Coordinates of C-alpha atoms in Angstrom, one line a residue:
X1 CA 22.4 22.5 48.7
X2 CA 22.8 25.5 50.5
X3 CA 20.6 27.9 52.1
X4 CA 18.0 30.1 50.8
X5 CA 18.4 33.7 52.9
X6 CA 15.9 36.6 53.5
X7 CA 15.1 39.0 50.5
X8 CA 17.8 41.3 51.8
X9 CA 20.8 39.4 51.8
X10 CA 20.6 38.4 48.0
X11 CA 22.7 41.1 46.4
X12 CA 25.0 38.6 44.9
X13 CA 22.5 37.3 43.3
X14 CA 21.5 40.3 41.3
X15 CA 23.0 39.6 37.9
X16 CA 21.3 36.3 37.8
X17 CA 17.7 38.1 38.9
X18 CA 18.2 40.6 36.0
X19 CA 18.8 38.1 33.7
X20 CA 15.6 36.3 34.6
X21 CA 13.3 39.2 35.0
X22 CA 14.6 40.5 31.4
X23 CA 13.6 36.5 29.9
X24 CA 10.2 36.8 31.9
X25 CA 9.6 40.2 29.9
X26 CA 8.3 38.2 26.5
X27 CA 4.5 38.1 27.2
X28 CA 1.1 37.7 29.0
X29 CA 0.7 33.9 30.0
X30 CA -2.9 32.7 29.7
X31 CA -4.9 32.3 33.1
X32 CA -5.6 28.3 32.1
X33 CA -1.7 27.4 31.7
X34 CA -0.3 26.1 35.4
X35 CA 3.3 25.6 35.9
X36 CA 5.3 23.0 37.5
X37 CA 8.2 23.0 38.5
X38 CA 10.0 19.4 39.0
X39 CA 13.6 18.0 39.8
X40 CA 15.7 15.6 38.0
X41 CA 13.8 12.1 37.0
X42 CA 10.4 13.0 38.7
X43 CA 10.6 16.3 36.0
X44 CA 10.5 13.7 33.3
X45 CA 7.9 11.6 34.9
X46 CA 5.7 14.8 35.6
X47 CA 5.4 15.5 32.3
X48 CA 4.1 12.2 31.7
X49 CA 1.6 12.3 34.5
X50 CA -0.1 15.8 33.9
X51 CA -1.4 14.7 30.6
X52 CA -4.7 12.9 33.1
X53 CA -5.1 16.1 34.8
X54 CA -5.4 18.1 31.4
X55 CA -7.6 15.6 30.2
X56 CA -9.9 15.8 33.5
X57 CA -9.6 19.7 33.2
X58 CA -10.6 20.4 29.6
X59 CA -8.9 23.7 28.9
X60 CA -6.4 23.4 31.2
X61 CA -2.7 23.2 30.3
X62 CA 0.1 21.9 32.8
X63 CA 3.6 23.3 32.3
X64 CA 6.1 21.5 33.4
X65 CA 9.5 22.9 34.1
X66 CA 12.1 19.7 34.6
X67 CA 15.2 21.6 36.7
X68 CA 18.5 19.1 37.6
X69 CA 18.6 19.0 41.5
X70 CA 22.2 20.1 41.3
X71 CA 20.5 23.7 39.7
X72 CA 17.4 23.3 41.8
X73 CA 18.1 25.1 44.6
X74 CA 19.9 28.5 42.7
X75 CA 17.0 28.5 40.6
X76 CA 14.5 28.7 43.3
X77 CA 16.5 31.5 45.1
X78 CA 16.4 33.5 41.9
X79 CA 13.5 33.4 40.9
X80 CA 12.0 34.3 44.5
X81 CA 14.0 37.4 44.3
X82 CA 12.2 37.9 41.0
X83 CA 9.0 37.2 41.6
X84 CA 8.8 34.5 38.8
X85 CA 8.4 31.0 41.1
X86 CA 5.6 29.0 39.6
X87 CA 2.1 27.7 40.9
X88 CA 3.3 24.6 41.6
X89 CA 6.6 23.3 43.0
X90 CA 8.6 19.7 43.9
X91 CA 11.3 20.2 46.3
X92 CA 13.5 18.5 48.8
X93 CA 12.0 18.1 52.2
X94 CA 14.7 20.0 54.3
X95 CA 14.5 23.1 51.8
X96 CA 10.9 23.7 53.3
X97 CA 12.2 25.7 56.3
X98 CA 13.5 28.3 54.0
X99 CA 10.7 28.3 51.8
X100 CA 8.5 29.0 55.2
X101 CA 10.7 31.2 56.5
X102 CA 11.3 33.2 53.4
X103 CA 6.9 33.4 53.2
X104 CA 8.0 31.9 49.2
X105 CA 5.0 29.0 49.6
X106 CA 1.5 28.9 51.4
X107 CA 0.5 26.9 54.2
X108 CA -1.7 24.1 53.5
X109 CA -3.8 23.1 56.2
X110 CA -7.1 24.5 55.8
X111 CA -6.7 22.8 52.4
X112 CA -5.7 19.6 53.3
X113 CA -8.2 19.5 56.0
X114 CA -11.1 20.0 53.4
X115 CA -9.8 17.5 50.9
X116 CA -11.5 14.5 50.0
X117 CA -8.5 13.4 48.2
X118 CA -5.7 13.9 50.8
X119 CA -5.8 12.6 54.0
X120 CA -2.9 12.9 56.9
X121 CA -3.1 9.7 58.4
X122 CA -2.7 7.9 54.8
X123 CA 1.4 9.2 55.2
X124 CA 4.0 7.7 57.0
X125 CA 3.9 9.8 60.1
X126 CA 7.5 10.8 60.4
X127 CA 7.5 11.7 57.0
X128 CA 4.4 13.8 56.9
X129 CA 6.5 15.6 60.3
X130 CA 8.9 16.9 57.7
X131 CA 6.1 18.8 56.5
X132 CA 5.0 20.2 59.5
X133 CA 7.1 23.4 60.8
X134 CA 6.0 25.2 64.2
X135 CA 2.8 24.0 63.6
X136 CA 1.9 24.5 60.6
X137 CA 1.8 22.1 57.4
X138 CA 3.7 23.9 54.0
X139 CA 4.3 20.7 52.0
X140 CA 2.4 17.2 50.5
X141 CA 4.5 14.2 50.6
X142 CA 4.7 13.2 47.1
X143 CA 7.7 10.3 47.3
X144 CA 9.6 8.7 50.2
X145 CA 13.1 8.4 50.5
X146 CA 14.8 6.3 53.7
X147 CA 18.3 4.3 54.0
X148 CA 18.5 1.1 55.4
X149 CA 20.7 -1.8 55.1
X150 CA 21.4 -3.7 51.5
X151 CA 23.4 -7.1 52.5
X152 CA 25.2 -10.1 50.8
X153 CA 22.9 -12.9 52.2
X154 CA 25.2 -15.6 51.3
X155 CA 28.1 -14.1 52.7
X156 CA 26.2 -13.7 56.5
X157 CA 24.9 -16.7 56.1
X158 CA 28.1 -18.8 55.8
X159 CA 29.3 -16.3 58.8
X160 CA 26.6 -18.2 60.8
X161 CA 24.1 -15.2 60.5
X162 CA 20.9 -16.3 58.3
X163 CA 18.9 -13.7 59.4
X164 CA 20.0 -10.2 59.8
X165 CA 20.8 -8.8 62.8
X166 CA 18.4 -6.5 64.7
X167 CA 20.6 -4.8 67.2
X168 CA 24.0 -2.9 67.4
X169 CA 25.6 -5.7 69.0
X170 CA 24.1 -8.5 66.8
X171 CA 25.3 -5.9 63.6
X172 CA 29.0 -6.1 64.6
X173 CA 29.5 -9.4 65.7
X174 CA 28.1 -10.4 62.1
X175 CA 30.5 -8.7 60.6
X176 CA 33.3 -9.6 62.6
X177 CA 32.2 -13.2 61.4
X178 CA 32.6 -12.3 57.7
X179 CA 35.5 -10.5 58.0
X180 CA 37.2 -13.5 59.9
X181 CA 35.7 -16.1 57.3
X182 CA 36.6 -13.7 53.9
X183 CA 40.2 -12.3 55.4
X184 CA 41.8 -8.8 55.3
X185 CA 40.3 -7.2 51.8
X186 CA 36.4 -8.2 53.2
X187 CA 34.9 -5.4 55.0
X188 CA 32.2 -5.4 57.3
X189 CA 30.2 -2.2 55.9
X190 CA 30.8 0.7 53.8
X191 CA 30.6 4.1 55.4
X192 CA 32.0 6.6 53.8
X193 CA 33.9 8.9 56.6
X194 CA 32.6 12.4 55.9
X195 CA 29.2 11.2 55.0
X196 CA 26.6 12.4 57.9
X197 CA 23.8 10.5 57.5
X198 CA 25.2 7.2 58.4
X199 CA 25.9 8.7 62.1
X200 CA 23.1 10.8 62.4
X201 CA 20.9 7.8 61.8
X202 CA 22.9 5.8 64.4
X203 CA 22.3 9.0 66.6
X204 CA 18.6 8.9 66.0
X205 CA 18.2 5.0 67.8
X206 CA 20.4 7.0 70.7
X207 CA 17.9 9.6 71.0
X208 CA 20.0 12.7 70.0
X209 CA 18.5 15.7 69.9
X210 CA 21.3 17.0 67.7
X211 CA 20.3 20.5 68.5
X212 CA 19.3 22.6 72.1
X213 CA 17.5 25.6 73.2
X214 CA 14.8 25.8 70.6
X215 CA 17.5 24.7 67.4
X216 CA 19.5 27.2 68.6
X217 CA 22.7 25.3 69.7
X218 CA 24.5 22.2 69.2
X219 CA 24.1 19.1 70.8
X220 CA 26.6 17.3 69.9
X221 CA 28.3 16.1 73.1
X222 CA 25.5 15.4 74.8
X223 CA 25.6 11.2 76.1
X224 CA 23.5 9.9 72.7
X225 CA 25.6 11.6 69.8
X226 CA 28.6 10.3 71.9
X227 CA 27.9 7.2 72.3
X228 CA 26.4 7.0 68.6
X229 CA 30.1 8.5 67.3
X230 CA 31.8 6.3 69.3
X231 CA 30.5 3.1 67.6
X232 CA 30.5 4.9 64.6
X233 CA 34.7 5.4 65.2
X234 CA 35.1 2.2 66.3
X235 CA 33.9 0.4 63.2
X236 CA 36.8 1.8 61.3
X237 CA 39.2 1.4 63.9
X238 CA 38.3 -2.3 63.8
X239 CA 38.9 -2.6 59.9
X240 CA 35.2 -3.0 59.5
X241 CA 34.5 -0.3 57.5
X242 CA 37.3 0.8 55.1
X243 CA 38.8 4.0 55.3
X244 CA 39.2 4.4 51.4
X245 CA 36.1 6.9 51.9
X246 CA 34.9 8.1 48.3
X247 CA 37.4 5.9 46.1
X248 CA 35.4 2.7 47.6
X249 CA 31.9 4.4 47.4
X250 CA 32.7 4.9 43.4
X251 CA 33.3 1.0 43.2
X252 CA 30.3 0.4 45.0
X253 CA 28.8 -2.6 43.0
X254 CA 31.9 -4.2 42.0
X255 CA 32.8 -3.9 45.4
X256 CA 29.8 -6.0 46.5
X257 CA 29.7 -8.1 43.9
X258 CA 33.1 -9.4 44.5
X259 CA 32.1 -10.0 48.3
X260 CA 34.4 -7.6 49.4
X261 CA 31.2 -5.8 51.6
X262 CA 28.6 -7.3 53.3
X263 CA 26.4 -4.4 53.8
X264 CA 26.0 -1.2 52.4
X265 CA 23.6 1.4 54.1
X266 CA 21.8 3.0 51.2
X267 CA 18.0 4.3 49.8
X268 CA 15.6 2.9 47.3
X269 CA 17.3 4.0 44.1
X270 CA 19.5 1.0 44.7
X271 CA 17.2 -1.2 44.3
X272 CA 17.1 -0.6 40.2
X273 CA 20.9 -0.1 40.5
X274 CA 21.9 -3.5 42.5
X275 CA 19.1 -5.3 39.9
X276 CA 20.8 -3.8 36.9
X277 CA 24.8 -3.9 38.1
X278 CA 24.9 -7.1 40.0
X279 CA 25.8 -10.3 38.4
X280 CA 22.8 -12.4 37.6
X281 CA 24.3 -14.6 39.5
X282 CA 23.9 -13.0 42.4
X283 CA 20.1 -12.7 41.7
X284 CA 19.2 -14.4 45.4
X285 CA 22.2 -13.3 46.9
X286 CA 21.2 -9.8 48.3
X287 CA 18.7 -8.9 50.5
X288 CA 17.8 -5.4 52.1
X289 CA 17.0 -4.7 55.8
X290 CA 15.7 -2.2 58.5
X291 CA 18.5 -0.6 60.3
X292 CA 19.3 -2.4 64.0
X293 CA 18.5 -0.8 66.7
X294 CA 20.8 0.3 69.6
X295 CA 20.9 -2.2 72.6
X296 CA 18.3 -2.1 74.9
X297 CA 19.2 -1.8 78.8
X298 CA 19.4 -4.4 80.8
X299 CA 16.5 -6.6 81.5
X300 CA 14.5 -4.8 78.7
X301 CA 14.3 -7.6 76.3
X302 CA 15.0 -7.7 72.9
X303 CA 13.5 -4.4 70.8
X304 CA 10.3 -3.3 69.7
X305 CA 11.4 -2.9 66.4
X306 CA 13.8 -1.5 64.1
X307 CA 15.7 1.6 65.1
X308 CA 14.9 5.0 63.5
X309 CA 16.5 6.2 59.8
X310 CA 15.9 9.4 58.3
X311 CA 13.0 11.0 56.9
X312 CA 13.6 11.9 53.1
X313 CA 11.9 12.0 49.9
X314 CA 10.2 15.3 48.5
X315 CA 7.2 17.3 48.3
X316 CA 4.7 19.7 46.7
X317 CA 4.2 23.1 47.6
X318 CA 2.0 25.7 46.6
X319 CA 4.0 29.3 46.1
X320 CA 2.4 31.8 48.2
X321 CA 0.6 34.4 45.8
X322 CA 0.2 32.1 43.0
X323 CA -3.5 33.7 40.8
X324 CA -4.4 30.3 39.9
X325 CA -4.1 29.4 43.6
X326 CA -7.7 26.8 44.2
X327 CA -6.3 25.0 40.6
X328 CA -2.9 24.7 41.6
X329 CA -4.0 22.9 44.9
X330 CA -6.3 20.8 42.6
X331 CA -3.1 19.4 40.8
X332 CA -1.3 18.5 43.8
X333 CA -4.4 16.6 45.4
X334 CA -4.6 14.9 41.4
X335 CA -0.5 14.2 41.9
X336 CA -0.9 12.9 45.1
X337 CA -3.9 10.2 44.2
X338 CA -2.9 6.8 45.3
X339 CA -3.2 6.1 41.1
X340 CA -0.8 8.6 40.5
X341 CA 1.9 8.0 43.0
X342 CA 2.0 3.9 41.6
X343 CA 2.4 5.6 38.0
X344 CA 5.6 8.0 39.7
X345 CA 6.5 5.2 41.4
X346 CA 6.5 2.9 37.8
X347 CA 8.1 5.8 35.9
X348 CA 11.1 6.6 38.5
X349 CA 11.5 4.0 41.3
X350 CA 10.2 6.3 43.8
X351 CA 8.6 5.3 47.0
X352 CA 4.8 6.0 47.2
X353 CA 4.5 8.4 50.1
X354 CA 0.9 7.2 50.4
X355 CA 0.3 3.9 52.3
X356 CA -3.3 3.6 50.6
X357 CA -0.5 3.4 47.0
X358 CA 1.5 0.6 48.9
X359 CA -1.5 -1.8 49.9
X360 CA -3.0 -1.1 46.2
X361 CA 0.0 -2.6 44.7
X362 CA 1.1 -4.6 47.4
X363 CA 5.0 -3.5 47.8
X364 CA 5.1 -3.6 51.2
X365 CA 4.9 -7.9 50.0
X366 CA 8.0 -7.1 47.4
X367 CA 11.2 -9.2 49.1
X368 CA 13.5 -6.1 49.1
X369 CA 10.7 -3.3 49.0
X370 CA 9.3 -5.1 52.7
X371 CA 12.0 -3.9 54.5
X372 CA 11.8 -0.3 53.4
X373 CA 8.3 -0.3 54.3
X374 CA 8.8 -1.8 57.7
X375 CA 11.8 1.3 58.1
X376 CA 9.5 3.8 56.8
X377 CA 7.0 3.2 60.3
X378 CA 10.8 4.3 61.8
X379 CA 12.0 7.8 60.5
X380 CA 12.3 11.0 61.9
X381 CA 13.1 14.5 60.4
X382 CA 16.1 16.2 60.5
X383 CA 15.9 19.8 62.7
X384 CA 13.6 21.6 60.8
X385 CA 15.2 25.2 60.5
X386 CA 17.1 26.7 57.4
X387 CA 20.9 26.5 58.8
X388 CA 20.6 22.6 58.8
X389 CA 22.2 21.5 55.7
X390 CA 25.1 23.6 56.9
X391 CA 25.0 22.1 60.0
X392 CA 25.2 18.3 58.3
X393 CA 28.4 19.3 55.8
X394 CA 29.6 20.2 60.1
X395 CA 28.7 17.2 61.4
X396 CA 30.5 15.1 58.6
X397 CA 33.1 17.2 58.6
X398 CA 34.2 16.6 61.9
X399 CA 32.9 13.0 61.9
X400 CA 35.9 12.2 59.7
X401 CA 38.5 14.1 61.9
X402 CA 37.4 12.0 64.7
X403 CA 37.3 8.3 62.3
X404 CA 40.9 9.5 61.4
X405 CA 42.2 10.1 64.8
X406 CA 43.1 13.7 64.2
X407 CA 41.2 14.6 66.7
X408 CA 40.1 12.7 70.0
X409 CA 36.2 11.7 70.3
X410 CA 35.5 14.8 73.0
X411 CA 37.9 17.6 71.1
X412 CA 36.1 16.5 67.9
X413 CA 32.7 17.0 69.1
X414 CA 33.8 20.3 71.4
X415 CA 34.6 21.9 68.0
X416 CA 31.8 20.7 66.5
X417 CA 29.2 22.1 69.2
X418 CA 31.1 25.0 69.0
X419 CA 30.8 25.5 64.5
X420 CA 27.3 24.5 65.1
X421 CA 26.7 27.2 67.1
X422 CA 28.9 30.1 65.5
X423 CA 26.3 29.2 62.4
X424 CA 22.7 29.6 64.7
X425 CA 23.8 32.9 65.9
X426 CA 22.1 34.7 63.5
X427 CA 19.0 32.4 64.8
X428 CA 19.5 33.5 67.9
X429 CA 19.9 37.2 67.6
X430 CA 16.6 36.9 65.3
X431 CA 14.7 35.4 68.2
X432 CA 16.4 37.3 71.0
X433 CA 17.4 34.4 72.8
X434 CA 15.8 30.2 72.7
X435 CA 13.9 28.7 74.3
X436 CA 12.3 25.1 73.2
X437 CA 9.4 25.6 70.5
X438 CA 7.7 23.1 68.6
X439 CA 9.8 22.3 65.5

């Protein structure tokens, strides 16, 4: 997904912008008719949900736009620079900086501080914080996304380890045990090499920063991303996680069915996936849990919880401008009912980003849904500024240089630092110099 720009930047985009002005060209659209915009599954399940609100709003009609998220972000860009975005609009929570930046969608909070529907402390804090840039709120949490740990049960178990561990330590002794017990073709964990996430998360219970000076320069070899890529490195160097990188991930389930992994770190959608894929034989065999979290010092005592994961999912936005402004906000408030986020969640597998929808339902009681509810209290945002999902495809990048020994640890993250900031000087030019500001 790559990132949206200024208005004057987009001249390669201009084919593509004729081409949409020239279909927009066919015709007034009625004042009652709001559009949506949705990605992927949720697009289908949107269409599904909207026929309530119609019914509530006689006269009203919803239309819904279902866009594939590997389009999604192209289409948005285009049709900014056209002027044709809708009322309405799902997206993924780190595209909101652009959006913000870019003055595409309207901030929220007088609205959300008036609603009767909406309320902030009914969201998972560090989710709602994705939401929240410099201040100001530009996005409703509609579904959650977070990754924690899916395990083989069975195979800890017999390694000695009935419960799942809850620190670093803990973590790799446990699967030291199982690869002892299962021999040389049973790994401890799959990580794929160039995937950030995995280390950013373990960066996150070091306390990174990931970013200095306001989210102006890397931070990369400061102590906590070091020592976070250092036990990230060492997992493969042990022959805990195999190197295979995307040629395991694409035999994921037969992988784990076979008991050749004993933990996978992963999000909700697995949850269907593992149900449907696994053997039913494996039925009480797998289990899901929140990620460890890094050892406390000495004499601290054990932790106070889990440690941290990332902040996902998406939300809704209101485009900036739109002329059916007051009835646009009135769908999102309807899409974001506790009722309506148990029908997405029914229709799609999505996480309620509502903790009113969890205790309605009782999820958070769900064997493998508890655990995602106990991470969710645990999650923080990624930086919140536009160059960041450049700055990830860096990070994993360079991540894998360093699993592979092509690089050592410190000349691996010396480069990185260094990418990372060759791509924020633009951000720092544009601010005349950082300082810290709220992100």
């Amino acid at each position: 997904m790559s990132s949206l720009r200024s208005s004057r930047g987009f001249g390669r985009a201009a084919p593509v912008v004729a081409l949409v002005l020239a279909l927009g060209c066919g015709g007034a659209e009625s004042p009652e008719t709001l559009r949506l915009w949705a990605m992927g599954r949720e697009g289908e399940a949107a269409s599904t949900l909207v026929a309530e609100f119609e019914r509530r709003h006689p006269g009203v009609r919803v239309e819904v736009q279902r866009i594939p998220w590997s389009a999604a972000h192209e289409k948005l860009l285009t049709a900014f620079v056209g002027q044709a975005l809708p009322d309405v609009m799902q997206v993924g929570n780190t595209w909101l900086p652009e959006l913000a930046l870019l003055e595409a969608i309207a901030p929220l909070d007088e609205r959300l501080d008036a609603s009767s529907v909406l309320a902030r402390d009914d969201w998972f804090p560090g989710i709602l914080d994705t939401n929240v840039i410099e201040g100001r709120t530009w996005g409703i949490p509609w579904y959650v996304d977070t990754r924690l740990l899916f395990y083989r049960s069975d195979l800890l178990a017999a390694a000695g380890y009935p419960d799942p561990p809850r620190t670093w330590t803990a973590w790799r002794e446990a699967m030291r045990a199982v690869r002892r017990q299962g021999g040389p073709d049973r790994f401890g964990i799959l990580l794929p090499p160039a995937d950030w996430q995995p280390l950013v998360i373990l960066a996150f219970a070091r306390g990174a920063r990931l970013l200095r000076d306001g989210n102006c320069r890397g931070d990369f070899r400061a102590p906590a991303f070091r020592e976070a890529l250092a036990f990230y490195v060492a997992l493969f160097q042990e022959g805990l996680a195999p190197l295979g990188g995307a040629a395991v991930a694409a035999n994921l389930y037969q992988d784990f069915a076979r008991g050749d992994l004993a933990f996978v770190l992963t999000g909700p959608w697995n949850l269907g996936e593992f149900a449907r894929r696994l053997p039913a034989a494996l039925a009480s065999h797998w289990s899901t849990a929140p990620m460890p979290a890094a050892d406390p010092a000495a004499g601290d005592g054990e932790p106070d919880g889990p440690g941290p994961s990332l902040a996902g999912g998406a939300s809704l936005v209101l485009v900036r401008g739109s002329p059916r402004a007051d009835l646009a906000w009135q769908l999102i408030e309807f899409l974001g009912e506790p009722a309506q986020q148990l029908r997405l969640h029914e229709l799609t597998g999505d996480l309620p980003a509502r903790k009113q929808a969890w205790e309605l339902a009782q999820l958070q009681a769900a064997p493998r849904v508890r655990a995602f509810w106990e991470q969710l209290q645990f999650v923080r945002p990624t930086p919140k500024i536009p160059e960041w999902e450049r700055i990830a495809g860096k990070v994993g990048q360079w991540a894998e240089v360093a699993v592979r020994g092509q690089r050592p640890l410190d000349a691996a993250l010396a480069a990185l630092d260094a990418e990372v900031d060759a791509i924020l000087e633009k951000r720092r030019w544009l601010r005349g110099g950082c300082a810290e500001r709220p992100s």
